Amino acid sequence: ASSNYTLTQPAGLTADITAKGLTITGISISNKVYDGNTTATITGTASLSGIVGSDAVTLGGTASATFNNASVGTNKPVTVSGYTIGGAASSNYTLTQPAGLTADITAKGLTITGISISNKVYDGNTTAAITGTAALSGIIGSDVVTLGGTAIANFDNANIGTSKPVTVGGYSIGGAASGNYTLSQPTGLTADITAKGLTITGISISNKVYDGNTTAAIT
């Protein structure tokens, strides 16, 4: 009975073609030593993932990366932005900035300046005396880091010598920002241990009658 009918194809129908999302691969974030800011460094070669066929889509823009905060930590979240897309087919796509990237901020080393070791006369022990005013070197900006502890110093041995190596320890750091730093104890310090003078006791000189010479008798 189909010969009794004609067929009209569906008309007036509409639908959307939405942009395809592209992602960026091939990059990572470098670990860094604490420097007081959130700037992160992107490494690797960024490339687009998800392009259909031979569509002309290029990756551009000026990318930047930022840690979630400036403090020391491992696997710290990093936000990346600034990438863009171009090319003849770029209007058919959207770009998602890289996500899920992490890196470490490691503690910055501080050193101690302003001290020296006093020379001493041999006294049978290795104790050395620190002189000067110890100060921290390497603090970033206005970070609050204080120097504390009870410093001690020791010669390598108790014997006399010049420019003898001295080991210093016992310094520590505190303050609100100290968790972002490590402290190296002073190194390379030297001093002299000089010989101790001895004196002789228990003797005297006898009087004598003139005999024409300088000889004297010890008693």
PDB file of C-alpha atoms in Angstrom:
ATOM      1  CA  ALA A   1       0.000   0.000   0.000  1.00  0.00           C
ATOM      2  CA  SER A   2       3.092   2.293   0.126  1.00  0.00           C
ATOM      3  CA  SER A   3       2.324   3.441  -3.407  1.00  0.00           C
ATOM      4  CA  ASN A   4      -0.589   5.325  -1.961  1.00  0.00           C
ATOM      5  CA  TYR A   5       1.801   7.560   0.011  1.00  0.00           C
ATOM      6  CA  THR A   6       4.617  10.061  -0.395  1.00  0.00           C
ATOM      7  CA  LEU A   7       7.328  10.662   2.214  1.00  0.00           C
ATOM      8  CA  THR A   8       8.549  14.035   3.364  1.00  0.00           C
ATOM      9  CA  GLN A   9      11.995  13.908   4.954  1.00  0.00           C
ATOM     10  CA  PRO A  10      12.255  15.530   8.411  1.00  0.00           C
ATOM     11  CA  ALA A  11      12.921  19.240   8.246  1.00  0.00           C
ATOM     12  CA  GLY A  12      13.497  22.109  10.684  1.00  0.00           C
ATOM     13  CA  LEU A  13      15.670  20.071  13.019  1.00  0.00           C
ATOM     14  CA  THR A  14      18.649  21.752  14.720  1.00  0.00           C
ATOM     15  CA  ALA A  15      21.435  20.820  17.093  1.00  0.00           C
ATOM     16  CA  ASP A  16      24.660  22.297  18.367  1.00  0.00           C
ATOM     17  CA  ILE A  17      28.232  21.426  17.562  1.00  0.00           C
ATOM     18  CA  THR A  18      30.222  22.470  20.608  1.00  0.00           C
ATOM     19  CA  ALA A  19      33.915  23.152  20.700  1.00  0.00           C
ATOM     20  CA  LYS A  20      36.214  20.244  21.450  1.00  0.00           C
ATOM     21  CA  GLY A  21      38.410  20.619  24.465  1.00  0.00           C
ATOM     22  CA  LEU A  22      42.173  20.448  24.019  1.00  0.00           C
ATOM     23  CA  THR A  23      44.700  19.778  26.751  1.00  0.00           C
ATOM     24  CA  ILE A  24      48.415  20.456  27.027  1.00  0.00           C
ATOM     25  CA  THR A  25      50.973  17.707  27.544  1.00  0.00           C
ATOM     26  CA  GLY A  26      54.750  17.507  27.753  1.00  0.00           C
ATOM     27  CA  ILE A  27      55.452  19.954  30.562  1.00  0.00           C
ATOM     28  CA  SER A  28      56.417  19.704  34.195  1.00  0.00           C
ATOM     29  CA  ILE A  29      57.443  22.073  36.989  1.00  0.00           C
ATOM     30  CA  SER A  30      60.996  22.340  38.303  1.00  0.00           C
ATOM     31  CA  ASN A  31      61.722  22.009  42.005  1.00  0.00           C
ATOM     32  CA  LYS A  32      63.308  25.125  43.474  1.00  0.00           C
ATOM     33  CA  VAL A  33      65.073  26.404  46.565  1.00  0.00           C
ATOM     34  CA  TYR A  34      63.004  28.729  48.741  1.00  0.00           C
ATOM     35  CA  ASP A  35      63.306  32.308  47.464  1.00  0.00           C
ATOM     36  CA  GLY A  36      60.379  34.027  49.170  1.00  0.00           C
ATOM     37  CA  ASN A  37      58.086  34.109  46.139  1.00  0.00           C
ATOM     38  CA  THR A  38      55.621  31.782  44.408  1.00  0.00           C
ATOM     39  CA  THR A  39      57.152  31.862  40.933  1.00  0.00           C
ATOM     40  CA  ALA A  40      57.512  28.401  39.378  1.00  0.00           C
ATOM     41  CA  THR A  41      59.493  27.369  36.311  1.00  0.00           C
ATOM     42  CA  ILE A  42      57.909  25.317  33.508  1.00  0.00           C
ATOM     43  CA  THR A  43      60.146  22.741  31.847  1.00  0.00           C
ATOM     44  CA  GLY A  44      59.630  20.479  28.838  1.00  0.00           C
ATOM     45  CA  THR A  45      57.995  21.126  25.488  1.00  0.00           C
ATOM     46  CA  ALA A  46      54.281  21.922  25.572  1.00  0.00           C
ATOM     47  CA  SER A  47      52.095  20.314  22.910  1.00  0.00           C
ATOM     48  CA  LEU A  48      48.351  20.126  22.190  1.00  0.00           C
ATOM     49  CA  SER A  49      46.445  16.916  22.744  1.00  0.00           C
ATOM     50  CA  GLY A  50      43.039  16.245  21.166  1.00  0.00           C
ATOM     51  CA  ILE A  51      43.280  17.873  17.726  1.00  0.00           C
ATOM     52  CA  VAL A  52      41.050  16.146  15.161  1.00  0.00           C
ATOM     53  CA  GLY A  53      42.752  14.940  12.008  1.00  0.00           C
ATOM     54  CA  SER A  54      44.894  17.547  10.287  1.00  0.00           C
ATOM     55  CA  ASP A  55      43.117  20.576  11.735  1.00  0.00           C
ATOM     56  CA  ALA A  56      45.432  23.582  11.888  1.00  0.00           C
ATOM     57  CA  VAL A  57      45.593  24.496  15.573  1.00  0.00           C
ATOM     58  CA  THR A  58      48.706  26.019  17.108  1.00  0.00           C
ATOM     59  CA  LEU A  59      49.747  26.571  20.709  1.00  0.00           C
ATOM     60  CA  GLY A  60      50.817  30.072  21.724  1.00  0.00           C
ATOM     61  CA  GLY A  61      50.609  32.598  24.495  1.00  0.00           C
ATOM     62  CA  THR A  62      53.018  33.408  27.311  1.00  0.00           C
ATOM     63  CA  ALA A  63      52.743  30.742  29.964  1.00  0.00           C
ATOM     64  CA  SER A  64      53.408  31.378  33.638  1.00  0.00           C
ATOM     65  CA  ALA A  65      53.338  29.100  36.669  1.00  0.00           C
ATOM     66  CA  THR A  66      52.740  29.860  40.340  1.00  0.00           C
ATOM     67  CA  PHE A  67      53.051  27.767  43.502  1.00  0.00           C
ATOM     68  CA  ASN A  68      50.097  27.887  45.897  1.00  0.00           C
ATOM     69  CA  ASN A  69      52.356  29.688  48.399  1.00  0.00           C
ATOM     70  CA  ALA A  70      56.036  30.508  48.857  1.00  0.00           C
ATOM     71  CA  SER A  71      56.765  28.198  51.798  1.00  0.00           C
ATOM     72  CA  VAL A  72      58.883  25.053  51.777  1.00  0.00           C
ATOM     73  CA  GLY A  73      57.031  21.839  50.989  1.00  0.00           C
ATOM     74  CA  THR A  74      56.884  18.724  48.809  1.00  0.00           C
ATOM     75  CA  ASN A  75      54.445  18.101  45.956  1.00  0.00           C
ATOM     76  CA  LYS A  76      53.137  21.646  46.215  1.00  0.00           C
ATOM     77  CA  PRO A  77      50.262  22.484  43.809  1.00  0.00           C
ATOM     78  CA  VAL A  78      51.202  24.726  40.896  1.00  0.00           C
ATOM     79  CA  THR A  79      48.758  26.780  38.812  1.00  0.00           C
ATOM     80  CA  VAL A  80      49.652  27.275  35.147  1.00  0.00           C
ATOM     81  CA  SER A  81      48.061  29.891  32.895  1.00  0.00           C
ATOM     82  CA  GLY A  82      48.686  31.967  29.800  1.00  0.00           C
ATOM     83  CA  TYR A  83      48.575  29.365  27.043  1.00  0.00           C
ATOM     84  CA  THR A  84      46.378  30.174  24.020  1.00  0.00           C
ATOM     85  CA  ILE A  85      45.469  28.518  20.743  1.00  0.00           C
ATOM     86  CA  GLY A  86      45.444  29.887  17.208  1.00  0.00           C
ATOM     87  CA  GLY A  87      45.248  28.645  13.647  1.00  0.00           C
ATOM     88  CA  ALA A  88      42.556  28.200  11.020  1.00  0.00           C
ATOM     89  CA  ALA A  89      40.607  25.571  12.976  1.00  0.00           C
ATOM     90  CA  SER A  90      41.101  27.004  16.449  1.00  0.00           C
ATOM     91  CA  SER A  91      37.524  28.277  16.681  1.00  0.00           C
ATOM     92  CA  ASN A  92      36.379  24.663  16.804  1.00  0.00           C
ATOM     93  CA  TYR A  93      38.302  24.076  20.032  1.00  0.00           C
ATOM     94  CA  THR A  94      38.690  25.296  23.586  1.00  0.00           C
ATOM     95  CA  LEU A  95      41.893  25.034  25.577  1.00  0.00           C
ATOM     96  CA  THR A  96      42.182  23.782  29.141  1.00  0.00           C
ATOM     97  CA  GLN A  97      45.199  25.119  30.979  1.00  0.00           C
ATOM     98  CA  PRO A  98      47.452  22.410  32.480  1.00  0.00           C
ATOM     99  CA  ALA A  99      46.274  21.127  35.854  1.00  0.00           C
ATOM    100  CA  GLY A 100      47.481  18.732  38.520  1.00  0.00           C
ATOM    101  CA  LEU A 101      51.107  19.830  38.315  1.00  0.00           C
ATOM    102  CA  THR A 102      53.225  19.848  41.470  1.00  0.00           C
ATOM    103  CA  ALA A 103      56.814  20.506  42.513  1.00  0.00           C
ATOM    104  CA  ASP A 104      58.917  20.915  45.642  1.00  0.00           C
ATOM    105  CA  ILE A 105      60.260  24.027  47.348  1.00  0.00           C
ATOM    106  CA  THR A 106      63.305  23.062  49.390  1.00  0.00           C
ATOM    107  CA  ALA A 107      64.823  24.951  52.317  1.00  0.00           C
ATOM    108  CA  LYS A 108      67.402  27.670  51.665  1.00  0.00           C
ATOM    109  CA  GLY A 109      70.737  27.280  53.407  1.00  0.00           C
ATOM    110  CA  LEU A 110      71.926  29.991  55.775  1.00  0.00           C
ATOM    111  CA  THR A 111      75.510  30.529  56.895  1.00  0.00           C
ATOM    112  CA  ILE A 112      77.028  32.289  59.877  1.00  0.00           C
ATOM    113  CA  THR A 113      79.399  35.212  59.513  1.00  0.00           C
ATOM    114  CA  GLY A 114      81.188  37.579  61.879  1.00  0.00           C
ATOM    115  CA  ILE A 115      83.039  35.126  64.100  1.00  0.00           C
ATOM    116  CA  SER A 116      86.622  33.973  64.465  1.00  0.00           C
ATOM    117  CA  ILE A 117      88.599  31.774  66.841  1.00  0.00           C
ATOM    118  CA  SER A 118      91.065  33.140  69.382  1.00  0.00           C
ATOM    119  CA  ASN A 119      94.603  31.827  69.525  1.00  0.00           C
ATOM    120  CA  LYS A 120      95.433  30.252  72.880  1.00  0.00           C
ATOM    121  CA  VAL A 121      98.312  28.963  74.934  1.00  0.00           C
ATOM    122  CA  TYR A 122      98.513  25.181  75.261  1.00  0.00           C
ATOM    123  CA  ASP A 123      96.336  24.013  78.146  1.00  0.00           C
ATOM    124  CA  GLY A 124      95.971  20.303  77.478  1.00  0.00           C
ATOM    125  CA  ASN A 125      92.456  20.418  76.040  1.00  0.00           C
ATOM    126  CA  THR A 126      90.798  21.167  72.688  1.00  0.00           C
ATOM    127  CA  THR A 127      88.431  23.901  73.842  1.00  0.00           C
ATOM    128  CA  ALA A 128      88.493  26.956  71.581  1.00  0.00           C
ATOM    129  CA  ALA A 129      87.064  30.422  72.232  1.00  0.00           C
ATOM    130  CA  ILE A 130      84.760  32.067  69.684  1.00  0.00           C
ATOM    131  CA  THR A 131      85.121  35.829  69.245  1.00  0.00           C
ATOM    132  CA  GLY A 132      83.085  38.360  67.270  1.00  0.00           C
ATOM    133  CA  THR A 133      79.356  38.735  66.765  1.00  0.00           C
ATOM    134  CA  ALA A 134      77.657  35.900  64.896  1.00  0.00           C
ATOM    135  CA  ALA A 135      75.157  36.922  62.205  1.00  0.00           C
ATOM    136  CA  LEU A 136      73.019  35.024  59.707  1.00  0.00           C
ATOM    137  CA  SER A 137      73.743  35.390  56.005  1.00  0.00           C
ATOM    138  CA  GLY A 138      71.247  34.504  53.271  1.00  0.00           C
ATOM    139  CA  ILE A 139      67.878  35.538  54.727  1.00  0.00           C
ATOM    140  CA  ILE A 140      65.323  36.537  52.074  1.00  0.00           C
ATOM    141  CA  GLY A 141      63.753  39.981  52.341  1.00  0.00           C
ATOM    142  CA  SER A 142      62.159  40.696  55.682  1.00  0.00           C
ATOM    143  CA  ASP A 143      61.788  37.047  56.750  1.00  0.00           C
ATOM    144  CA  VAL A 144      61.965  36.704  60.525  1.00  0.00           C
ATOM    145  CA  VAL A 145      64.795  34.277  61.283  1.00  0.00           C
ATOM    146  CA  THR A 146      66.822  34.510  64.488  1.00  0.00           C
ATOM    147  CA  LEU A 147      70.131  32.950  65.476  1.00  0.00           C
ATOM    148  CA  GLY A 148      70.253  31.059  68.751  1.00  0.00           C
ATOM    149  CA  GLY A 149      71.681  27.992  70.421  1.00  0.00           C
ATOM    150  CA  THR A 150      74.776  27.547  72.534  1.00  0.00           C
ATOM    151  CA  ALA A 151      77.818  27.582  70.311  1.00  0.00           C
ATOM    152  CA  ILE A 152      80.902  25.507  71.129  1.00  0.00           C
ATOM    153  CA  ALA A 153      84.256  25.281  69.379  1.00  0.00           C
ATOM    154  CA  ASN A 154      87.023  22.690  69.517  1.00  0.00           C
ATOM    155  CA  PHE A 155      90.480  22.372  68.018  1.00  0.00           C
ATOM    156  CA  ASP A 156      91.223  19.162  66.126  1.00  0.00           C
ATOM    157  CA  ASN A 157      93.570  18.166  68.958  1.00  0.00           C
ATOM    158  CA  ALA A 158      95.161  19.732  72.031  1.00  0.00           C
ATOM    159  CA  ASN A 159      98.721  20.000  70.679  1.00  0.00           C
ATOM    160  CA  ILE A 160     100.445  23.236  69.703  1.00  0.00           C
ATOM    161  CA  GLY A 161     100.358  24.316  66.072  1.00  0.00           C
ATOM    162  CA  THR A 162      99.557  27.152  63.709  1.00  0.00           C
ATOM    163  CA  SER A 163      96.301  27.534  61.741  1.00  0.00           C
ATOM    164  CA  LYS A 164      94.834  24.503  63.446  1.00  0.00           C
ATOM    165  CA  PRO A 165      91.341  23.496  62.218  1.00  0.00           C
ATOM    166  CA  VAL A 166      88.491  24.321  64.589  1.00  0.00           C
ATOM    167  CA  THR A 167      85.064  22.680  64.524  1.00  0.00           C
ATOM    168  CA  VAL A 168      82.122  24.864  65.568  1.00  0.00           C
ATOM    169  CA  GLY A 169      78.652  23.589  66.462  1.00  0.00           C
ATOM    170  CA  GLY A 170      75.592  24.346  68.547  1.00  0.00           C
ATOM    171  CA  TYR A 171      74.099  27.257  66.618  1.00  0.00           C
ATOM    172  CA  SER A 172      70.389  27.009  65.759  1.00  0.00           C
ATOM    173  CA  ILE A 173      67.733  29.136  64.086  1.00  0.00           C
ATOM    174  CA  GLY A 174      64.258  30.201  65.164  1.00  0.00           C
ATOM    175  CA  GLY A 175      61.604  32.710  64.201  1.00  0.00           C
ATOM    176  CA  ALA A 176      58.430  32.718  62.143  1.00  0.00           C
ATOM    177  CA  ALA A 177      60.146  31.966  58.829  1.00  0.00           C
ATOM    178  CA  SER A 178      62.811  29.552  60.088  1.00  0.00           C
ATOM    179  CA  GLY A 179      60.976  26.547  58.625  1.00  0.00           C
ATOM    180  CA  ASN A 180      62.002  27.758  55.179  1.00  0.00           C
ATOM    181  CA  TYR A 181      65.707  27.588  56.010  1.00  0.00           C
ATOM    182  CA  THR A 182      68.472  25.240  57.092  1.00  0.00           C
ATOM    183  CA  LEU A 183      71.576  26.351  58.976  1.00  0.00           C
ATOM    184  CA  SER A 184      75.144  25.362  58.177  1.00  0.00           C
ATOM    185  CA  GLN A 185      77.492  25.506  61.135  1.00  0.00           C
ATOM    186  CA  PRO A 186      80.589  27.676  60.545  1.00  0.00           C
ATOM    187  CA  THR A 187      83.439  25.930  58.724  1.00  0.00           C
ATOM    188  CA  GLY A 188      86.982  26.739  57.686  1.00  0.00           C
ATOM    189  CA  LEU A 189      87.897  28.431  60.957  1.00  0.00           C
ATOM    190  CA  THR A 190      91.435  28.082  62.315  1.00  0.00           C
ATOM    191  CA  ALA A 191      93.576  29.395  65.154  1.00  0.00           C
ATOM    192  CA  ASP A 192      96.932  28.776  66.809  1.00  0.00           C
ATOM    193  CA  ILE A 193      97.849  26.917  69.972  1.00  0.00           C
ATOM    194  CA  THR A 194     101.154  28.289  71.197  1.00  0.00           C
ATOM    195  CA  ALA A 195     103.591  26.622  73.581  1.00  0.00           C
ATOM    196  CA  LYS A 196     103.083  27.108  77.309  1.00  0.00           C
ATOM    197  CA  GLY A 197     105.997  28.619  79.166  1.00  0.00           C
ATOM    198  CA  LEU A 198     107.464  26.632  82.079  1.00  0.00           C
ATOM    199  CA  THR A 199     109.424  28.061  84.988  1.00  0.00           C
ATOM    200  CA  ILE A 200     111.812  26.419  87.449  1.00  0.00           C
ATOM    201  CA  THR A 201     111.313  26.742  91.216  1.00  0.00           C
ATOM    202  CA  GLY A 202     113.062  25.408  94.305  1.00  0.00           C
ATOM    203  CA  ILE A 203     116.607  26.650  93.757  1.00  0.00           C
ATOM    204  CA  SER A 204     118.740  29.485  95.008  1.00  0.00           C
ATOM    205  CA  ILE A 205     122.345  30.659  94.580  1.00  0.00           C
ATOM    206  CA  SER A 206     124.922  30.357  97.339  1.00  0.00           C
ATOM    207  CA  ASN A 207     126.928  33.340  98.436  1.00  0.00           C
ATOM    208  CA  LYS A 208     130.683  32.949  97.899  1.00  0.00           C
ATOM    209  CA  VAL A 209     134.012  34.525  98.752  1.00  0.00           C
ATOM    210  CA  TYR A 210     135.682  36.398  95.923  1.00  0.00           C
ATOM    211  CA  ASP A 211     137.645  33.971  93.773  1.00  0.00           C
ATOM    212  CA  GLY A 212     138.212  35.944  90.584  1.00  0.00           C
ATOM    213  CA  ASN A 213     135.590  34.168  88.415  1.00  0.00           C
ATOM    214  CA  THR A 214     131.850  34.355  87.764  1.00  0.00           C
ATOM    215  CA  THR A 215     130.990  30.804  88.715  1.00  0.00           C
ATOM    216  CA  ALA A 216     128.003  30.543  91.053  1.00  0.00           C
ATOM    217  CA  ALA A 217     126.780  27.552  93.002  1.00  0.00           C
ATOM    218  CA  ILE A 218     123.139  26.451  92.719  1.00  0.00           C
ATOM    219  CA  THR A 219     121.575  25.118  95.909  1.00  0.00           C
TER     220      THR A 219
END
